PDB file of C-alpha atoms in Angstrom:
ATOM      1  CA  MET A  24     -12.602  13.413  14.255  1.00  0.00           C
ATOM      2  CA  ARG A  25     -10.937  15.261  11.615  1.00  0.00           C
ATOM      3  CA  ILE A  26     -10.472  13.018   8.810  1.00  0.00           C
ATOM      4  CA  GLY A  27      -7.959  13.545   5.871  1.00  0.00           C
ATOM      5  CA  VAL A  28      -8.631  12.535   2.353  1.00  0.00           C
ATOM      6  CA  VAL A  29      -6.471  11.580  -0.460  1.00  0.00           C
ATOM      7  CA  GLY A  30      -8.017   9.741  -3.811  1.00  0.00           C
ATOM      8  CA  ASN A  31      -6.999   8.815  -7.260  1.00  0.00           C
ATOM      9  CA  GLY A  32      -9.092  10.937  -9.646  1.00  0.00           C
ATOM     10  CA  ARG A  33      -9.024   8.209 -12.451  1.00  0.00           C
ATOM     11  CA  TYR A  34     -11.383   5.798 -10.541  1.00  0.00           C
ATOM     12  CA  ARG A  35     -15.220   6.670 -11.626  1.00  0.00           C
ATOM     13  CA  ALA A  36     -16.150   5.030  -8.154  1.00  0.00           C
ATOM     14  CA  LEU A  37     -14.572   7.886  -6.563  1.00  0.00           C
ATOM     15  CA  ASP A  38     -17.306  10.299  -6.718  1.00  0.00           C
ATOM     16  CA  GLY A  39     -20.010   7.806  -4.924  1.00  0.00           C
ATOM     17  CA  VAL A  40     -17.244   7.006  -1.819  1.00  0.00           C
ATOM     18  CA  LEU A  41     -16.900  10.619  -1.150  1.00  0.00           C
ATOM     19  CA  GLN A  42     -20.739  11.192  -1.225  1.00  0.00           C
ATOM     20  CA  GLN A  43     -20.541   8.131   1.150  1.00  0.00           C
ATOM     21  CA  LEU A  44     -18.058   9.682   3.490  1.00  0.00           C
ATOM     22  CA  VAL A  45     -20.218  13.107   3.452  1.00  0.00           C
ATOM     23  CA  GLU A  46     -23.005  11.264   4.435  1.00  0.00           C
ATOM     24  CA  TYR A  47     -21.452   9.368   7.214  1.00  0.00           C
ATOM     25  CA  ALA A  48     -19.309  12.363   8.691  1.00  0.00           C
ATOM     26  CA  VAL A  49     -21.303  15.277   8.841  1.00  0.00           C
ATOM     27  CA  PRO A  50     -24.146  13.952  11.116  1.00  0.00           C
ATOM     28  CA  ARG A  51     -21.372  13.099  13.490  1.00  0.00           C
ATOM     29  CA  GLY A  52     -19.947  16.291  13.418  1.00  0.00           C
ATOM     30  CA  HIS A  53     -16.579  14.943  11.999  1.00  0.00           C
ATOM     31  CA  THR A  54     -14.503  17.499   9.844  1.00  0.00           C
ATOM     32  CA  LEU A  55     -13.404  16.488   6.406  1.00  0.00           C
ATOM     33  CA  LEU A  56     -10.181  17.719   4.703  1.00  0.00           C
ATOM     34  CA  SER A  57      -9.584  16.755   1.135  1.00  0.00           C
ATOM     35  CA  GLU A  58      -6.101  17.131  -1.006  1.00  0.00           C
ATOM     36  CA  ASP A  59      -6.368  19.785  -3.676  1.00  0.00           C
ATOM     37  CA  GLU A  60      -6.581  17.121  -6.585  1.00  0.00           C
ATOM     38  CA  ILE A  61      -9.792  15.691  -5.891  1.00  0.00           C
ATOM     39  CA  ARG A  62     -11.770  18.705  -4.191  1.00  0.00           C
ATOM     40  CA  VAL A  63     -13.562  19.333  -7.323  1.00  0.00           C
ATOM     41  CA  ARG A  64     -15.059  15.992  -6.994  1.00  0.00           C
ATOM     42  CA  TRP A  65     -16.518  16.424  -3.581  1.00  0.00           C
ATOM     43  CA  PRO A  66     -20.420  16.996  -3.456  1.00  0.00           C
ATOM     44  CA  THR A  67     -19.917  19.837  -0.957  1.00  0.00           C
ATOM     45  CA  GLU A  68     -16.905  22.369  -0.201  1.00  0.00           C
ATOM     46  CA  VAL A  69     -14.344  20.528   2.067  1.00  0.00           C
ATOM     47  CA  ALA A  70     -11.460  22.380   3.655  1.00  0.00           C
ATOM     48  CA  PRO A  71      -7.876  21.793   2.280  1.00  0.00           C
ATOM     49  CA  LEU A  72      -5.670  18.750   3.713  1.00  0.00           C
ATOM     50  CA  PRO A  73      -2.744  20.311   5.697  1.00  0.00           C
ATOM     51  CA  VAL A  74       0.476  19.614   3.415  1.00  0.00           C
ATOM     52  CA  ASP A  75       2.160  17.662   6.544  1.00  0.00           C
ATOM     53  CA  GLY A  76      -0.968  16.049   7.924  1.00  0.00           C
ATOM     54  CA  ALA A  77      -1.053  18.115  10.968  1.00  0.00           C
ATOM     55  CA  ASP A  78      -4.012  18.024  13.033  1.00  0.00           C
ATOM     56  CA  ILE A  79      -5.927  15.056  11.639  1.00  0.00           C
ATOM     57  CA  ASP A  80      -6.934  11.897  13.451  1.00  0.00           C
ATOM     58  CA  LEU A  81      -7.290   9.565  10.426  1.00  0.00           C
ATOM     59  CA  LEU A  82      -6.039   9.636   7.007  1.00  0.00           C
ATOM     60  CA  VAL A  83      -8.621   8.003   4.352  1.00  0.00           C
ATOM     61  CA  SER A  84      -6.926   6.614   0.749  1.00  0.00           C
ATOM     62  CA  PHE A  85      -9.199   5.971  -1.931  1.00  0.00           C
ATOM     63  CA  GLY A  86      -7.752   4.044  -4.755  1.00  0.00           C
ATOM     64  CA  GLY A  87      -5.115   1.499  -4.897  1.00  0.00           C
ATOM     65  CA  ASP A  88      -1.864   0.722  -3.451  1.00  0.00           C
ATOM     66  CA  GLY A  89       0.106   3.611  -5.288  1.00  0.00           C
ATOM     67  CA  THR A  90      -2.437   5.899  -4.103  1.00  0.00           C
ATOM     68  CA  LEU A  91      -1.928   4.588  -0.410  1.00  0.00           C
ATOM     69  CA  LEU A  92       1.992   5.198  -0.895  1.00  0.00           C
ATOM     70  CA  ARG A  93       1.298   8.921  -2.345  1.00  0.00           C
ATOM     71  CA  ALA A  94      -1.203   9.502   0.610  1.00  0.00           C
ATOM     72  CA  VAL A  95       1.431   8.278   3.337  1.00  0.00           C
ATOM     73  CA  ARG A  96       4.012  11.190   2.095  1.00  0.00           C
ATOM     74  CA  THR A  97       1.353  14.006   2.631  1.00  0.00           C
ATOM     75  CA  LEU A  98       1.969  12.775   6.342  1.00  0.00           C
ATOM     76  CA  GLY A  99       5.482  13.827   6.356  1.00  0.00           C
ATOM     77  CA  THR A 100       6.789  12.215   9.445  1.00  0.00           C
ATOM     78  CA  ARG A 101       3.532  11.961  11.049  1.00  0.00           C
ATOM     79  CA  GLU A 102       2.265   8.479  12.400  1.00  0.00           C
ATOM     80  CA  ILE A 103      -1.282   8.813  11.811  1.00  0.00           C
ATOM     81  CA  PRO A 104      -3.185   5.865  11.007  1.00  0.00           C
ATOM     82  CA  VAL A 105      -4.246   5.429   7.130  1.00  0.00           C
ATOM     83  CA  LEU A 106      -7.745   3.785   6.323  1.00  0.00           C
ATOM     84  CA  PRO A 107      -6.882   2.244   2.936  1.00  0.00           C
ATOM     85  CA  ILE A 108     -10.098   1.896   0.750  1.00  0.00           C
ATOM     86  CA  ASN A 109      -9.573  -0.223  -2.207  1.00  0.00           C
ATOM     87  CA  LEU A 110     -11.384   1.374  -5.542  1.00  0.00           C
ATOM     88  CA  GLY A 111      -9.256  -1.290  -8.005  1.00  0.00           C
ATOM     89  CA  HIS A 112      -8.602  -4.844  -8.404  1.00  0.00           C
ATOM     90  CA  ILE A 113      -5.836  -6.101  -6.644  1.00  0.00           C
ATOM     91  CA  GLY A 114      -4.961  -3.614  -3.925  1.00  0.00           C
ATOM     92  CA  PHE A 115      -2.570  -5.863  -1.386  1.00  0.00           C
ATOM     93  CA  LEU A 116      -2.329  -2.915   0.911  1.00  0.00           C
ATOM     94  CA  THR A 117      -5.247  -1.434   0.165  1.00  0.00           C
ATOM     95  CA  SER A 118      -7.685  -4.285   1.295  1.00  0.00           C
ATOM     96  CA  THR A 119     -10.739  -2.736   2.622  1.00  0.00           C
ATOM     97  CA  LYS A 120     -13.448  -2.330  -0.243  1.00  0.00           C
ATOM     98  CA  ALA A 121     -15.630   0.495  -0.686  1.00  0.00           C
ATOM     99  CA  ASP A 122     -18.764  -0.809   0.588  1.00  0.00           C
ATOM    100  CA  ALA A 123     -17.273  -1.544   3.962  1.00  0.00           C
ATOM    101  CA  LEU A 124     -16.395   2.245   4.424  1.00  0.00           C
ATOM    102  CA  PRO A 125     -19.042   2.974   7.175  1.00  0.00           C
ATOM    103  CA  SER A 126     -18.552  -0.072   8.962  1.00  0.00           C
ATOM    104  CA  ALA A 127     -14.594   0.380   8.845  1.00  0.00           C
ATOM    105  CA  LEU A 128     -14.888   4.071  10.158  1.00  0.00           C
ATOM    106  CA  ASP A 129     -17.374   2.739  12.817  1.00  0.00           C
ATOM    107  CA  ALA A 130     -14.472   0.289  13.778  1.00  0.00           C
ATOM    108  CA  PHE A 131     -11.863   3.014  14.133  1.00  0.00           C
ATOM    109  CA  GLU A 132     -14.414   5.299  16.029  1.00  0.00           C
ATOM    110  CA  GLN A 133     -15.228   2.262  18.632  1.00  0.00           C
ATOM    111  CA  GLY A 134     -11.462   1.270  18.880  1.00  0.00           C
ATOM    112  CA  THR A 135     -12.498  -2.131  17.340  1.00  0.00           C
ATOM    113  CA  HIS A 136      -9.953  -1.798  14.431  1.00  0.00           C
ATOM    114  CA  ARG A 137      -6.365  -3.302  14.239  1.00  0.00           C
ATOM    115  CA  ILE A 138      -3.277  -1.536  13.511  1.00  0.00           C
ATOM    116  CA  GLU A 139      -0.757  -2.646  11.323  1.00  0.00           C
ATOM    117  CA  ARG A 140       2.605  -0.946  11.999  1.00  0.00           C
ATOM    118  CA  ARG A 141       4.856  -1.485   8.675  1.00  0.00           C
ATOM    119  CA  GLN A 142       8.543  -0.083   8.551  1.00  0.00           C
ATOM    120  CA  THR A 143       9.875   2.336   5.972  1.00  0.00           C
ATOM    121  CA  LEU A 144      13.157   3.078   4.485  1.00  0.00           C
ATOM    122  CA  ARG A 145      15.163   6.183   3.757  1.00  0.00           C
ATOM    123  CA  GLY A 146      16.977   6.282   0.634  1.00  0.00           C
ATOM    124  CA  THR A 147      19.733   9.517   0.481  1.00  0.00           C
ATOM    125  CA  ILE A 148      21.505   9.956  -2.794  1.00  0.00           C
ATOM    126  CA  LEU A 149      25.130  11.559  -1.748  1.00  0.00           C
ATOM    127  CA  ASP A 150      27.056  13.443  -4.460  1.00  0.00           C
ATOM    128  CA  ALA A 151      30.811  13.127  -5.321  1.00  0.00           C
ATOM    129  CA  ASP A 152      32.148  14.677  -1.803  1.00  0.00           C
ATOM    130  CA  GLY A 153      29.319  12.960   0.277  1.00  0.00           C
ATOM    131  CA  SER A 154      26.771  15.712   0.498  1.00  0.00           C
ATOM    132  CA  PRO A 155      23.446  14.644   0.747  1.00  0.00           C
ATOM    133  CA  ARG A 156      21.402  16.118  -2.310  1.00  0.00           C
ATOM    134  CA  ALA A 157      18.284  14.075  -2.264  1.00  0.00           C
ATOM    135  CA  ALA A 158      16.488  11.729   0.142  1.00  0.00           C
ATOM    136  CA  GLU A 159      12.806  10.245   0.370  1.00  0.00           C
ATOM    137  CA  GLN A 160      10.942   7.748   2.598  1.00  0.00           C
ATOM    138  CA  VAL A 161       9.391   4.827   1.292  1.00  0.00           C
ATOM    139  CA  VAL A 162       6.966   2.356   2.308  1.00  0.00           C
ATOM    140  CA  ASN A 163       7.639  -0.315  -0.261  1.00  0.00           C
ATOM    141  CA  ASP A 164      11.256  -0.002  -1.764  1.00  0.00           C
ATOM    142  CA  VAL A 165      14.071   1.785  -3.210  1.00  0.00           C
ATOM    143  CA  VAL A 166      15.189   0.649  -6.802  1.00  0.00           C
ATOM    144  CA  VAL A 167      18.286   1.642  -8.283  1.00  0.00           C
ATOM    145  CA  HIS A 168      18.053   0.727 -12.241  1.00  0.00           C
ATOM    146  CA  LYS A 169      19.144   1.222 -15.762  1.00  0.00           C
ATOM    147  CA  ALA A 170      18.159   4.713 -17.012  1.00  0.00           C
ATOM    148  CA  GLY A 171      16.846   4.753 -20.848  1.00  0.00           C
ATOM    149  CA  ALA A 172      18.481   2.302 -23.041  1.00  0.00           C
ATOM    150  CA  VAL A 173      18.022  -1.584 -23.058  1.00  0.00           C
ATOM    151  CA  ARG A 174      21.307  -2.910 -21.288  1.00  0.00           C
ATOM    152  CA  VAL A 175      22.364  -4.158 -17.747  1.00  0.00           C
ATOM    153  CA  ILE A 176      24.281  -1.830 -15.571  1.00  0.00           C
ATOM    154  CA  ARG A 177      26.699  -2.727 -13.137  1.00  0.00           C
ATOM    155  CA  LEU A 178      26.482  -1.852  -9.455  1.00  0.00           C
ATOM    156  CA  HIS A 179      28.599  -2.037  -6.085  1.00  0.00           C
ATOM    157  CA  MET A 180      26.833  -2.971  -2.980  1.00  0.00           C
ATOM    158  CA  GLU A 181      28.020  -2.431   0.466  1.00  0.00           C
ATOM    159  CA  ILE A 182      26.233  -3.394   3.577  1.00  0.00           C
ATOM    160  CA  ASP A 183      27.237  -1.938   7.098  1.00  0.00           C
ATOM    161  CA  GLY A 184      30.496  -0.802   5.471  1.00  0.00           C
ATOM    162  CA  GLU A 185      31.365  -4.491   4.286  1.00  0.00           C
ATOM    163  CA  GLU A 186      31.940  -4.753   0.486  1.00  0.00           C
ATOM    164  CA  VAL A 187      29.152  -7.550  -0.840  1.00  0.00           C
ATOM    165  CA  GLY A 188      30.305  -7.419  -4.552  1.00  0.00           C
ATOM    166  CA  PHE A 189      29.471  -6.128  -7.820  1.00  0.00           C
ATOM    167  CA  TYR A 190      26.182  -6.735 -10.000  1.00  0.00           C
ATOM    168  CA  THR A 191      25.651  -6.808 -13.428  1.00  0.00           C
ATOM    169  CA  ALA A 192      21.773  -6.766 -13.857  1.00  0.00           C
ATOM    170  CA  ASP A 193      18.692  -4.468 -14.878  1.00  0.00           C
ATOM    171  CA  GLY A 194      19.144  -3.019 -11.248  1.00  0.00           C
ATOM    172  CA  MET A 195      18.722  -3.580  -7.557  1.00  0.00           C
ATOM    173  CA  ILE A 196      15.645  -3.635  -5.695  1.00  0.00           C
ATOM    174  CA  VAL A 197      15.839  -2.861  -1.872  1.00  0.00           C
ATOM    175  CA  ALA A 198      12.574  -3.336  -0.211  1.00  0.00           C
ATOM    176  CA  THR A 199      10.563  -3.670   3.125  1.00  0.00           C
ATOM    177  CA  PRO A 200       8.007  -6.346   4.249  1.00  0.00           C
ATOM    178  CA  ALA A 201       5.372  -4.581   2.747  1.00  0.00           C
ATOM    179  CA  GLY A 202       7.494  -4.041  -0.452  1.00  0.00           C
ATOM    180  CA  SER A 203       8.396  -7.667  -0.448  1.00  0.00           C
ATOM    181  CA  THR A 204       4.987  -8.634  -1.905  1.00  0.00           C
ATOM    182  CA  ALA A 205       5.453  -5.764  -4.902  1.00  0.00           C
ATOM    183  CA  TYR A 206       8.237  -5.472  -7.402  1.00  0.00           C
ATOM    184  CA  SER A 207      10.923  -7.579  -5.420  1.00  0.00           C
ATOM    185  CA  LEU A 208       8.419 -10.569  -5.294  1.00  0.00           C
ATOM    186  CA  SER A 209       7.938 -10.085  -9.239  1.00  0.00           C
ATOM    187  CA  ALA A 210      11.858 -10.094  -9.305  1.00  0.00           C
ATOM    188  CA  GLY A 211      12.311 -13.303  -7.621  1.00  0.00           C
ATOM    189  CA  GLY A 212      12.397 -12.108  -3.981  1.00  0.00           C
ATOM    190  CA  PRO A 213      11.188 -13.787  -0.964  1.00  0.00           C
ATOM    191  CA  VAL A 214       8.014 -12.910   1.046  1.00  0.00           C
ATOM    192  CA  LEU A 215       8.726 -11.140   4.239  1.00  0.00           C
ATOM    193  CA  VAL A 216       5.589 -11.426   6.746  1.00  0.00           C
ATOM    194  CA  PRO A 217       4.805  -7.980   8.461  1.00  0.00           C
ATOM    195  CA  GLY A 218       6.437  -7.471  11.620  1.00  0.00           C
ATOM    196  CA  VAL A 219       9.746  -9.365  10.488  1.00  0.00           C
ATOM    197  CA  ASP A 220      12.264  -6.703  11.453  1.00  0.00           C
ATOM    198  CA  SER A 221      14.187  -7.068   7.844  1.00  0.00           C
ATOM    199  CA  VAL A 222      14.866  -5.828   4.729  1.00  0.00           C
ATOM    200  CA  VAL A 223      15.112  -7.458   1.099  1.00  0.00           C
ATOM    201  CA  VAL A 224      17.809  -6.962  -1.280  1.00  0.00           C
ATOM    202  CA  THR A 225      16.839  -8.279  -4.791  1.00  0.00           C
ATOM    203  CA  ALA A 226      18.652  -8.117  -8.095  1.00  0.00           C
ATOM    204  CA  ILE A 227      16.535  -7.634 -10.735  1.00  0.00           C
ATOM    205  CA  CYS A 228      17.538  -9.820 -13.941  1.00  0.00           C
ATOM    206  CA  PRO A 229      21.098 -10.743 -13.014  1.00  0.00           C
ATOM    207  CA  HIS A 230      23.436 -11.619 -15.733  1.00  0.00           C
ATOM    208  CA  THR A 231      24.691 -14.860 -13.876  1.00  0.00           C
ATOM    209  CA  MET A 232      23.199 -17.901 -12.087  1.00  0.00           C
ATOM    210  CA  ARG A 233      24.874 -17.157  -8.935  1.00  0.00           C
ATOM    211  CA  VAL A 234      23.356 -14.066  -7.354  1.00  0.00           C
ATOM    212  CA  ARG A 235      20.063 -14.532  -5.355  1.00  0.00           C
ATOM    213  CA  PRO A 236      18.227 -12.294  -2.901  1.00  0.00           C
ATOM    214  CA  ILE A 237      19.680 -11.517   0.528  1.00  0.00           C
ATOM    215  CA  VAL A 238      17.670 -10.755   3.571  1.00  0.00           C
ATOM    216  CA  VAL A 239      19.306  -8.382   6.265  1.00  0.00           C
ATOM    217  CA  PRO A 240      18.363  -6.855   9.348  1.00  0.00           C
ATOM    218  CA  ALA A 241      16.171  -3.587   9.357  1.00  0.00           C
ATOM    219  CA  SER A 242      18.949  -1.744  11.318  1.00  0.00           C
ATOM    220  CA  SER A 243      21.180  -2.524   8.250  1.00  0.00           C
ATOM    221  CA  THR A 244      23.081   0.366   6.146  1.00  0.00           C
ATOM    222  CA  ILE A 245      22.952  -0.566   2.361  1.00  0.00           C
ATOM    223  CA  THR A 246      25.138   1.607  -0.216  1.00  0.00           C
ATOM    224  CA  LEU A 247      24.495   0.986  -3.891  1.00  0.00           C
ATOM    225  CA  ALA A 248      26.746   2.729  -6.376  1.00  0.00           C
ATOM    226  CA  VAL A 249      27.179   2.760 -10.262  1.00  0.00           C
ATOM    227  CA  GLY A 250      30.286   0.545 -10.871  1.00  0.00           C
ATOM    228  CA  GLY A 251      30.633   0.784 -14.822  1.00  0.00           C
ATOM    229  CA  ARG A 252      32.165   3.090 -17.005  1.00  0.00           C
ATOM    230  CA  LYS A 253      32.773   6.655 -15.496  1.00  0.00           C
ATOM    231  CA  ASP A 254      29.968   8.343 -17.465  1.00  0.00           C
ATOM    232  CA  GLU A 255      27.343   5.596 -16.893  1.00  0.00           C
ATOM    233  CA  GLY A 256      24.322   6.729 -14.862  1.00  0.00           C
ATOM    234  CA  ALA A 257      21.295   4.753 -13.535  1.00  0.00           C
ATOM    235  CA  ALA A 258      18.057   5.796 -12.360  1.00  0.00           C
ATOM    236  CA  VAL A 259      16.964   5.925  -8.622  1.00  0.00           C
ATOM    237  CA  SER A 260      13.173   4.761  -8.075  1.00  0.00           C
ATOM    238  CA  PHE A 261      11.248   5.680  -4.607  1.00  0.00           C
ATOM    239  CA  ASP A 262       8.393   3.546  -4.301  1.00  0.00           C
ATOM    240  CA  GLY A 263       8.152   3.794  -7.852  1.00  0.00           C
ATOM    241  CA  GLN A 264       6.800   7.549  -8.034  1.00  0.00           C
ATOM    242  CA  LEU A 265       9.740   9.747  -7.037  1.00  0.00           C
ATOM    243  CA  ARG A 266      12.731   9.396  -9.542  1.00  0.00           C
ATOM    244  CA  HIS A 267      16.337  11.157  -9.442  1.00  0.00           C
ATOM    245  CA  THR A 268      19.309  10.061 -11.361  1.00  0.00           C
ATOM    246  CA  ILE A 269      23.054   9.301 -10.229  1.00  0.00           C
ATOM    247  CA  THR A 270      26.315   8.933 -12.068  1.00  0.00           C
ATOM    248  CA  ARG A 271      29.803   7.811 -10.915  1.00  0.00           C
ATOM    249  CA  PRO A 272      30.997   8.354  -8.257  1.00  0.00           C
ATOM    250  CA  GLU A 273      27.568   9.437  -6.610  1.00  0.00           C
ATOM    251  CA  ARG A 274      25.937   6.703  -4.157  1.00  0.00           C
ATOM    252  CA  VAL A 275      22.797   5.764  -2.926  1.00  0.00           C
ATOM    253  CA  VAL A 276      22.495   5.217   1.237  1.00  0.00           C
ATOM    254  CA  ILE A 277      19.523   3.191   2.119  1.00  0.00           C
ATOM    255  CA  GLU A 278      18.640   2.886   5.904  1.00  0.00           C
ATOM    256  CA  ARG A 279      15.601   2.298   8.049  1.00  0.00           C
ATOM    257  CA  GLY A 280      13.163   5.265   8.057  1.00  0.00           C
ATOM    258  CA  GLU A 281      12.545   7.321  10.559  1.00  0.00           C
ATOM    259  CA  PHE A 282       8.593   6.732  11.081  1.00  0.00           C
ATOM    260  CA  ALA A 283       6.375   4.044  10.518  1.00  0.00           C
ATOM    261  CA  VAL A 284       3.014   3.695   8.624  1.00  0.00           C
ATOM    262  CA  LEU A 285       0.157   2.731  10.581  1.00  0.00           C
ATOM    263  CA  LEU A 286      -2.206   0.873   8.510  1.00  0.00           C
ATOM    264  CA  VAL A 287      -6.183   0.575   9.775  1.00  0.00           C
ATOM    265  CA  ARG A 288      -7.511  -2.729   9.309  1.00  0.00           C
ATOM    266  CA  VAL A 289     -10.958  -4.241  10.247  1.00  0.00           C
ATOM    267  CA  GLY A 290     -12.430  -7.816  10.243  1.00  0.00           C
ATOM    268  CA  THR A 291     -10.899 -11.001  10.762  1.00  0.00           C
ATOM    269  CA  ASP A 292      -8.760 -11.483   7.309  1.00  0.00           C
ATOM    270  CA  GLY A 293      -5.194 -11.436   7.915  1.00  0.00           C
ATOM    271  CA  PHE A 294      -2.055 -11.536   5.642  1.00  0.00           C
ATOM    272  CA  PHE A 295      -2.148 -15.048   4.460  1.00  0.00           C
ATOM    273  CA  THR A 296      -5.865 -14.579   3.634  1.00  0.00           C
ATOM    274  CA  ARG A 297      -4.753 -11.524   1.572  1.00  0.00           C
ATOM    275  CA  MET A 298      -2.057 -13.768   0.176  1.00  0.00           C
ATOM    276  CA  ARG A 299      -4.468 -16.293  -0.796  1.00  0.00           C
ATOM    277  CA  GLN A 300      -6.990 -13.898  -2.194  1.00  0.00           C
ATOM    278  CA  LYS A 301      -4.999 -10.962  -3.690  1.00  0.00           C
ATOM    279  CA  LEU A 302      -1.765 -13.146  -5.162  1.00  0.00           C
ATOM    280  CA  GLU A 303      -3.382 -16.312  -5.647  1.00  0.00           C
ATOM    281  CA  TRP A 304      -0.824 -17.998  -3.129  1.00  0.00           C
ATOM    282  CA  GLY A 305      -0.777 -21.620  -2.577  1.00  0.00           C
ATOM    283  CA  ASP A 306      -2.189 -24.474  -4.141  1.00  0.00           C
ATOM    284  CA  LEU A 307      -5.499 -23.410  -6.328  1.00  0.00           C
ATOM    285  CA  SER A 308      -7.085 -27.133  -6.291  1.00  0.00           C
ATOM    286  CA  ASP A 309      -9.505 -25.666  -3.460  1.00  0.00           C
ATOM    287  CA  ARG A 310     -10.752 -23.155  -5.553  1.00  0.00           C
ATOM    288  CA  GLU A 311     -10.744 -25.161  -8.698  1.00  0.00           C
ATOM    289  CA  LEU A 312     -13.330 -27.786  -7.157  1.00  0.00           C
ATOM    290  CA  ALA A 313     -15.275 -24.830  -5.586  1.00  0.00           C
ATOM    291  CA  PHE A 314     -15.690 -23.480  -9.241  1.00  0.00           C
ATOM    292  CA  ARG A 315     -16.512 -26.868 -10.638  1.00  0.00           C
ATOM    293  CA  ALA A 316     -19.188 -27.519  -7.688  1.00  0.00           C
ATOM    294  CA  ASP A 317     -21.071 -24.408  -8.830  1.00  0.00           C
TER     295      ASP A 317
END
């Protein structure tokens, strides 16, 4: 098996898990391939990870959710299973802990794992004449928001060619079900359960009481454009990691992504278990009683 590895070098635990992975993989004849950013952290020489994820059977991500989002981009459009190992605290998408790495790899080898298929979005920035000048795939969200000054911006939105209206807000979030538990949730959006084929559009701090999040089919095409002064601009963020800017009359077109992300899950914990554990979802009285009993 060929195992690609992406990691966040800011975690002190990274050296230990890389050592653990070497001790697991080498005796079994597996090939390890590493992104360049962490190759100096390995206890032994490893091959470089191909830029498009070619010829690997599994990609392991060591870090938090942000590292996972970056890891997915190394795959290009390839649907290769990704095992996210959490080295941080919350890690909602990266739910497997570092001490479970050997058992998680065993489960993948033996086929006893589960695959969570997560939809993606593709955001394309069109210039004044309608030509694409930038395009990115995202796992979580595309966000059009104010750039620089502390002020609201005015955005115009269409869905499937029909005008929805103008929004005066700090910005707009267009999120997948995976992204519905990230920035969109903080902005007041609903939680979309994995497997629900939909997208949520959430305004950030809208300057009105009459705006609510909208859930639309994943097949929808959402268009956002700056609707204020001619010289007014906005920033466009893709998964919070890649950023571009737009000005009138440019626009951002957001559609279903060309590929899905395949997350490897082991054990019996499901989505709502992670909601309770990671996001403290629901009534906390049962946990308070357990704490007092201790």
